[in-house]
Structures are given as structure tokens and as C-alpha cells.
Amino acid sequence: MSFVITDGFIYTNHDNQILEDHALVVEDNIILDICSKNQAMKKYPDFNQLDAGGKLIMPGWINAHTHFYSAFGRGLLLNAIPQNFPDILKQLWWKLDRALDEEGIYYSALTGAVSAIKHGVTAVIDHHASPNAIEGSLDHIQKALDQAGLKGILCYEVTDRNGKEQAKRGLEENRRFISLRHGQIKNSGLNAVQGMVGLHASFTLKDDTLDAASDLAKSLGTGCHFHLAEDKADQWQIPDQLSSTERMHQHGILGGKSLAIHGIHLREEDMDLLAETRTMMVHNPRSNMNNGVGRAPVERILSKGITMGIGTDGMSQDILQDLHAAFLLLRHGKSDPRLGWKETQKMGLECNAAIFNRLTGQNTGVLRPGAAADMVLSDYQSPAPLTGQNFWTHILYGFSSLKTDTVIIDGRIVMEKGRLVHVDEDEIFSKARECAGKTWQRFSELK
Ligand SMILES: [Zn+2]
């Protein structure tokens, strides 16, 4: 599809400027040109025109860590109040994942994909677990993303918490999906959804499983996606001797294509190890506050040169809420009003795209000729002047993802005037509620 978007103002995210009276030209799945409206009308007379109606045009948001299946945790009431983080896992997440069946995987992912797009997200990195429906689980999520039109990187969460046999089946699901996608991408050239190797966290993984995961990732040319030092329970493997970061490194899990999530209880030595190995990281402030596990030292992590992005960890699919939370949490946590702007801008606009692009070989997160045509058109009525220099302060203090109007992914319009184009949202959410009810029934029967 080829079209020219006119009459908006464009934040390109590479030269700190807002372009007015410009047109953005899309051909197939890439941005062909950005030029004046007059030039575009002359150069591309046969292209369709999409009138942005004064909206802000910017690259789509990326959610660098989420769990689509957590959608069915919303509204689920527990019998007892969890006492700490391991108890939250045992009472809620390690039961909800066991209650999932194939239909639940599909509908939780589909509602997640729809919600992501409605909040201006054009790419996600998902971390999935369904111990009683492992084989083919990633295919169901891929199908949901393809139907909604969302880009993504998927993985299955391998763990030894349910026994050796399930850990092996989890590894095999990763191998199967990553290999399948390699083949399909080679044949079709369509690389919207890709895979990597998923791992839960050091404290639920045995040595031989970590070795097998490392070998698998290396053999497939990818990395591992795992939680790291989210709680004190996952910081020390041998008290005062071996940190989870050191252990992951010993087993070959760290590296330039690996993604470590959280990092709340890291020591300086751990951060240095992550920096040396070029391991990428993701901050999830709302989830961390919700679990009461502490605040990740993002200012220290970023100062080491680590690529640290930001994710929702399944709290919702609205990454803007996490960017706002990260900003306030950093200032509040350090009692320092000088912090927050540049750190959150780096995570939200630079690192998330760097992570996605390094893992997929794509060129998203920026509006320039040759980049992926992944962008969002939003209503933004500013009470004060908006410039390239003050753009991020507008995002932090006044911008809402609820004003997302149109979303374009790989040159396809997937949302227009606030409604998804390729799927029926009302029907999806109705079926999801039915499916969540059945999942909750199975949840209530589990020990
Ligand atoms: Zn997570």
C-alpha cells in the first residue's frame, strides 16, 4: 500500500525537531520520503492521501516486556492476601498459567494485541507461560498478533518449577517456534513476529536447563529473555557467594542478544557484568511497585552504558503509563528533581527501539526514509508551544495514549479513528470474558 500522510505535525525522533507543513510518504512497509506537502503532491501524484487533520505523528511505542496471559489476572480475587513476592507467584501467576488452555492463550493474546494498538504500541516483546498447554502455545499468540496487525518477539518461559520434563518441553517449544519463524521469514520475507528463548528466572532454573537454553539460543542465533533480581529471593543463589547475574553468566545466558528484566537488587559488580556482556535490560516500574519488590537503579544501569528499555510486565498494555511512573519513581526514589527526563526519554524512545531492532534486524522507532512504516497519529491539543526540544516534557506532563487515533504498522493501517481495522474488538472482548471465566474456574480447582 502506498500513501502520503499530510496535514499533521511530525516528531521524527532523530533530529529533535517537529516538522510542520510536511508530508510523510509510505510505500509498502517502509517510509519512502519525508518532504514538504507541495513536493509530495508533485512527486507522488498517484499515491492515496491520508489527511492527518492536525494530529501529532510519531513513531509507534514499543513495549519491551509484557505477559499477554496476565490479561486474565485482571479482576481475579485471591482467597488470601499474598505475603511477599514468592507468595504472589505461588498464589496467582503460577496458578493462572497452569489454568490456561489453548483458547485462553489465544484470547488473552488477542485482547492484549488490541489493547496495545489502541494505546499506540506498534511492537511488543512477550514472555509466555502455560505449563498445561506448552506445545504450539507460541503459534496461538502469533496468530493473535498477525490478526490484529501487531509486531512482536515471542518466547516460552522455561522453568524447572514443574519438573524436568516440562522444562525440556518448554525448551522444545522455543526451538520449534524460532526455527519455524526462521524458515517462514526466509521464504516470505515477512518478519513481523519472531522468537527468542524464554527463561523464568535463576531461582527456578537448574544448571543443566540453563546450559541447554544457552546452547539452544546460540545454535539459533538468538538470545535469552529472563527475569533477573526482581526480588531478593532471586538475587543470591549461594548466599553471599554467587549472584544470579554471575550464575547466568557462568551458564552462558548473558550476551548482546539477551534481555534481562527488572534488575532491582543488582550490585555494581552485577551491572558491570551486564555492561561487559552487552546484555540488554528492561525496567517495569508499575509492576515493581505493585509487587512491592523495590526500585531498579535505572540511573546507575544507564550510566554504565547498558541498553535499558521499558515494559509493562503485563500490568496493562499501555506503555505510556509506565513511562510516567518511571519518571516519578526515579525522582521520588532518589529525592532528586533533576532526574527523570533524559532517563525516561532514553528508555522510551531510544532503548526500546534499539532492543527490538537488535533482536529482529528491523529499523523501527524512527521516522526517516528507509525506516519501517510504524507510526501513530494522536490528538494532542497543547496549551503551550510544542517544539522538538521540549517534546518529551509534553509527553511526560500532558500526553495521553488514550488519544491515539490511527496506528500504522509495516505500512498497514491497523487502527483508524480509534477502531481496529482488521478485527472486531467487541466480539474479541466478549469471547475473552467467556474464556477468562472458564480459566478462573480451573484456577479455583488448582492447589
Ligand atoms: Zn515479567
Short mmCIF file of N, CA and C in Angstrom, two decimals, residues 73-148:
data_model
loop_
_atom_site.label_atom_id
_atom_site.label_comp_id
_atom_site.label_asym_id
_atom_site.label_seq_id
_atom_site.Cartn_x
_atom_site.Cartn_y
_atom_site.Cartn_z
N GLY A 73 -5.68 -12.21 34.64
CA GLY A 73 -5.49 -11.99 36.08
C GLY A 73 -6.26 -10.76 36.55
N ARG A 74 -6.71 -9.94 35.58
CA ARG A 74 -7.41 -8.72 35.97
C ARG A 74 -8.77 -9.07 36.61
N GLY A 75 -8.98 -8.64 37.81
CA GLY A 75 -10.27 -8.89 38.48
C GLY A 75 -10.31 -10.22 39.21
N LEU A 76 -9.26 -10.99 39.13
CA LEU A 76 -9.23 -12.31 39.78
C LEU A 76 -8.93 -12.10 41.27
N LEU A 77 -9.87 -12.49 42.11
CA LEU A 77 -9.71 -12.28 43.56
C LEU A 77 -9.12 -13.53 44.20
N LEU A 78 -8.16 -13.32 45.07
CA LEU A 78 -7.49 -14.45 45.72
C LEU A 78 -8.11 -14.72 47.10
N ASN A 79 -7.94 -15.95 47.56
CA ASN A 79 -8.51 -16.32 48.86
C ASN A 79 -7.78 -15.67 50.03
N ALA A 80 -6.47 -15.46 49.84
CA ALA A 80 -5.68 -14.87 50.92
C ALA A 80 -4.77 -13.79 50.34
N ILE A 81 -4.41 -12.83 51.14
CA ILE A 81 -3.51 -11.77 50.67
C ILE A 81 -2.08 -12.33 50.62
N PRO A 82 -1.43 -12.28 49.43
CA PRO A 82 -0.06 -12.79 49.35
C PRO A 82 0.87 -12.02 50.30
N GLN A 83 1.78 -12.76 50.94
CA GLN A 83 2.62 -12.18 51.99
C GLN A 83 3.89 -11.53 51.45
N ASN A 84 4.34 -12.00 50.30
CA ASN A 84 5.58 -11.48 49.73
C ASN A 84 5.64 -11.87 48.25
N PHE A 85 6.75 -11.52 47.58
CA PHE A 85 6.81 -11.78 46.13
C PHE A 85 6.71 -13.27 45.78
N PRO A 86 7.49 -14.17 46.42
CA PRO A 86 7.32 -15.60 46.09
C PRO A 86 5.87 -16.06 46.31
N ASP A 87 5.21 -15.49 47.32
CA ASP A 87 3.82 -15.86 47.60
C ASP A 87 2.87 -15.35 46.50
N ILE A 88 3.18 -14.17 45.94
CA ILE A 88 2.38 -13.65 44.81
C ILE A 88 2.49 -14.62 43.63
N LEU A 89 3.72 -15.08 43.39
CA LEU A 89 3.92 -16.03 42.27
C LEU A 89 3.13 -17.31 42.52
N LYS A 90 3.25 -17.84 43.74
CA LYS A 90 2.60 -19.13 44.03
C LYS A 90 1.08 -19.01 44.02
N GLN A 91 0.57 -17.97 44.64
CA GLN A 91 -0.90 -17.85 44.75
C GLN A 91 -1.57 -17.40 43.46
N LEU A 92 -0.87 -16.58 42.67
CA LEU A 92 -1.51 -16.01 41.48
C LEU A 92 -0.90 -16.52 40.17
N TRP A 93 0.31 -16.09 39.87
CA TRP A 93 0.81 -16.30 38.49
C TRP A 93 1.13 -17.76 38.18
N TRP A 94 1.64 -18.51 39.16
CA TRP A 94 1.99 -19.91 38.88
C TRP A 94 0.76 -20.82 38.94
N LYS A 95 -0.39 -20.24 39.29
CA LYS A 95 -1.64 -20.99 39.18
C LYS A 95 -2.38 -20.57 37.91
N LEU A 96 -2.35 -19.25 37.64
CA LEU A 96 -3.05 -18.76 36.45
C LEU A 96 -2.43 -19.37 35.19
N ASP A 97 -1.11 -19.47 35.15
CA ASP A 97 -0.50 -20.03 33.93
C ASP A 97 -0.90 -21.50 33.75
N ARG A 98 -1.03 -22.23 34.89
CA ARG A 98 -1.43 -23.65 34.77
C ARG A 98 -2.89 -23.80 34.36
N ALA A 99 -3.69 -22.78 34.61
CA ALA A 99 -5.13 -22.84 34.26
C ALA A 99 -5.38 -22.51 32.78
N LEU A 100 -4.37 -22.04 32.09
CA LEU A 100 -4.56 -21.63 30.69
C LEU A 100 -4.67 -22.83 29.76
N ASP A 101 -5.62 -22.76 28.83
CA ASP A 101 -5.66 -23.74 27.74
C ASP A 101 -5.40 -22.99 26.43
N GLU A 102 -5.50 -23.70 25.32
CA GLU A 102 -5.15 -23.07 24.03
C GLU A 102 -6.04 -21.88 23.72
N GLU A 103 -7.33 -22.02 24.01
CA GLU A 103 -8.26 -20.92 23.74
C GLU A 103 -7.91 -19.70 24.60
N GLY A 104 -7.54 -19.96 25.86
CA GLY A 104 -7.17 -18.87 26.77
C GLY A 104 -5.91 -18.15 26.31
N ILE A 105 -4.96 -18.92 25.82
CA ILE A 105 -3.72 -18.31 25.31
C ILE A 105 -4.05 -17.37 24.16
N TYR A 106 -4.87 -17.87 23.25
CA TYR A 106 -5.22 -17.09 22.06
C TYR A 106 -5.99 -15.81 22.43
N TYR A 107 -7.03 -15.95 23.25
CA TYR A 107 -7.86 -14.76 23.54
C TYR A 107 -7.16 -13.77 24.45
N SER A 108 -6.34 -14.24 25.38
CA SER A 108 -5.60 -13.27 26.20
C SER A 108 -4.62 -12.50 25.31
N ALA A 109 -4.00 -13.20 24.36
CA ALA A 109 -3.06 -12.52 23.45
C ALA A 109 -3.79 -11.55 22.51
N LEU A 110 -4.96 -11.97 22.06
CA LEU A 110 -5.71 -11.12 21.12
C LEU A 110 -6.19 -9.84 21.81
N THR A 111 -6.72 -9.97 23.03
CA THR A 111 -7.13 -8.74 23.74
C THR A 111 -5.90 -7.88 24.04
N GLY A 112 -4.78 -8.53 24.32
CA GLY A 112 -3.54 -7.79 24.58
C GLY A 112 -3.08 -7.04 23.35
N ALA A 113 -3.14 -7.70 22.21
CA ALA A 113 -2.71 -7.07 20.96
C ALA A 113 -3.61 -5.88 20.63
N VAL A 114 -4.91 -6.07 20.80
CA VAL A 114 -5.85 -4.97 20.53
C VAL A 114 -5.57 -3.80 21.48
N SER A 115 -5.40 -4.11 22.76
CA SER A 115 -5.15 -3.04 23.75
C SER A 115 -3.85 -2.31 23.45
N ALA A 116 -2.83 -3.06 23.07
CA ALA A 116 -1.54 -2.43 22.75
C ALA A 116 -1.73 -1.43 21.62
N ILE A 117 -2.36 -1.86 20.55
CA ILE A 117 -2.55 -0.97 19.39
C ILE A 117 -3.38 0.25 19.79
N LYS A 118 -4.40 0.05 20.58
CA LYS A 118 -5.26 1.18 20.97
C LYS A 118 -4.48 2.22 21.79
N HIS A 119 -3.39 1.78 22.43
CA HIS A 119 -2.54 2.71 23.18
C HIS A 119 -1.32 3.16 22.38
N GLY A 120 -1.34 2.93 21.07
CA GLY A 120 -0.27 3.45 20.22
C GLY A 120 0.98 2.60 20.17
N VAL A 121 0.87 1.35 20.62
CA VAL A 121 2.03 0.45 20.60
C VAL A 121 2.06 -0.29 19.26
N THR A 122 3.24 -0.33 18.64
CA THR A 122 3.35 -1.00 17.34
C THR A 122 4.18 -2.28 17.41
N ALA A 123 4.88 -2.51 18.54
CA ALA A 123 5.67 -3.74 18.69
C ALA A 123 5.76 -4.11 20.16
N VAL A 124 5.72 -5.42 20.44
CA VAL A 124 5.80 -5.90 21.83
C VAL A 124 6.80 -7.05 21.93
N ILE A 125 7.34 -7.22 23.12
CA ILE A 125 8.17 -8.40 23.41
C ILE A 125 7.45 -9.14 24.53
N ASP A 126 6.92 -10.33 24.20
CA ASP A 126 6.07 -11.07 25.15
C ASP A 126 6.83 -12.25 25.75
N HIS A 127 6.46 -12.58 26.98
CA HIS A 127 7.09 -13.67 27.73
C HIS A 127 5.93 -14.55 28.20
N HIS A 128 5.83 -15.76 27.63
CA HIS A 128 4.62 -16.56 27.83
C HIS A 128 4.85 -17.83 28.65
N ALA A 129 3.84 -18.18 29.49
CA ALA A 129 3.88 -19.45 30.23
C ALA A 129 2.50 -20.09 30.24
N SER A 130 2.43 -21.37 29.93
CA SER A 130 1.18 -22.13 30.04
C SER A 130 1.56 -23.61 30.20
N PRO A 131 1.96 -24.00 31.43
CA PRO A 131 2.53 -25.34 31.65
C PRO A 131 1.61 -26.49 31.23
N ASN A 132 0.30 -26.27 31.16
CA ASN A 132 -0.58 -27.36 30.72
C ASN A 132 -0.99 -27.24 29.26
N ALA A 133 -0.37 -26.33 28.54
CA ALA A 133 -0.61 -26.20 27.09
C ALA A 133 0.65 -25.59 26.49
N ILE A 134 1.73 -26.37 26.53
CA ILE A 134 3.02 -25.82 26.08
C ILE A 134 3.15 -25.88 24.55
N GLU A 135 2.94 -27.08 24.00
CA GLU A 135 3.22 -27.28 22.58
C GLU A 135 2.29 -26.43 21.71
N GLY A 136 2.86 -25.64 20.84
CA GLY A 136 2.05 -24.81 19.93
C GLY A 136 1.57 -23.52 20.55
N SER A 137 1.89 -23.28 21.83
CA SER A 137 1.36 -22.08 22.50
C SER A 137 1.81 -20.80 21.79
N LEU A 138 3.05 -20.77 21.32
CA LEU A 138 3.53 -19.54 20.67
C LEU A 138 2.85 -19.31 19.32
N ASP A 139 2.39 -20.38 18.69
CA ASP A 139 1.64 -20.22 17.43
C ASP A 139 0.32 -19.48 17.67
N HIS A 140 -0.33 -19.80 18.82
CA HIS A 140 -1.61 -19.13 19.12
C HIS A 140 -1.39 -17.63 19.34
N ILE A 141 -0.29 -17.29 19.99
CA ILE A 141 0.00 -15.87 20.22
C ILE A 141 0.35 -15.19 18.90
N GLN A 142 1.13 -15.88 18.09
CA GLN A 142 1.49 -15.30 16.79
C GLN A 142 0.23 -15.04 15.94
N LYS A 143 -0.68 -16.02 15.97
CA LYS A 143 -1.92 -15.87 15.20
C LYS A 143 -2.67 -14.60 15.65
N ALA A 144 -2.73 -14.39 16.96
CA ALA A 144 -3.42 -13.21 17.50
C ALA A 144 -2.74 -11.92 17.04
N LEU A 145 -1.42 -11.90 17.10
CA LEU A 145 -0.69 -10.69 16.68
C LEU A 145 -0.88 -10.43 15.19
N ASP A 146 -0.80 -11.50 14.40
CA ASP A 146 -0.99 -11.35 12.95
C ASP A 146 -2.38 -10.81 12.64
N GLN A 147 -3.38 -11.33 13.35
CA GLN A 147 -4.75 -10.87 13.06
C GLN A 147 -4.94 -9.40 13.38
N ALA A 148 -4.39 -8.97 14.51
CA ALA A 148 -4.55 -7.56 14.89
C ALA A 148 -3.61 -6.66 14.09
#
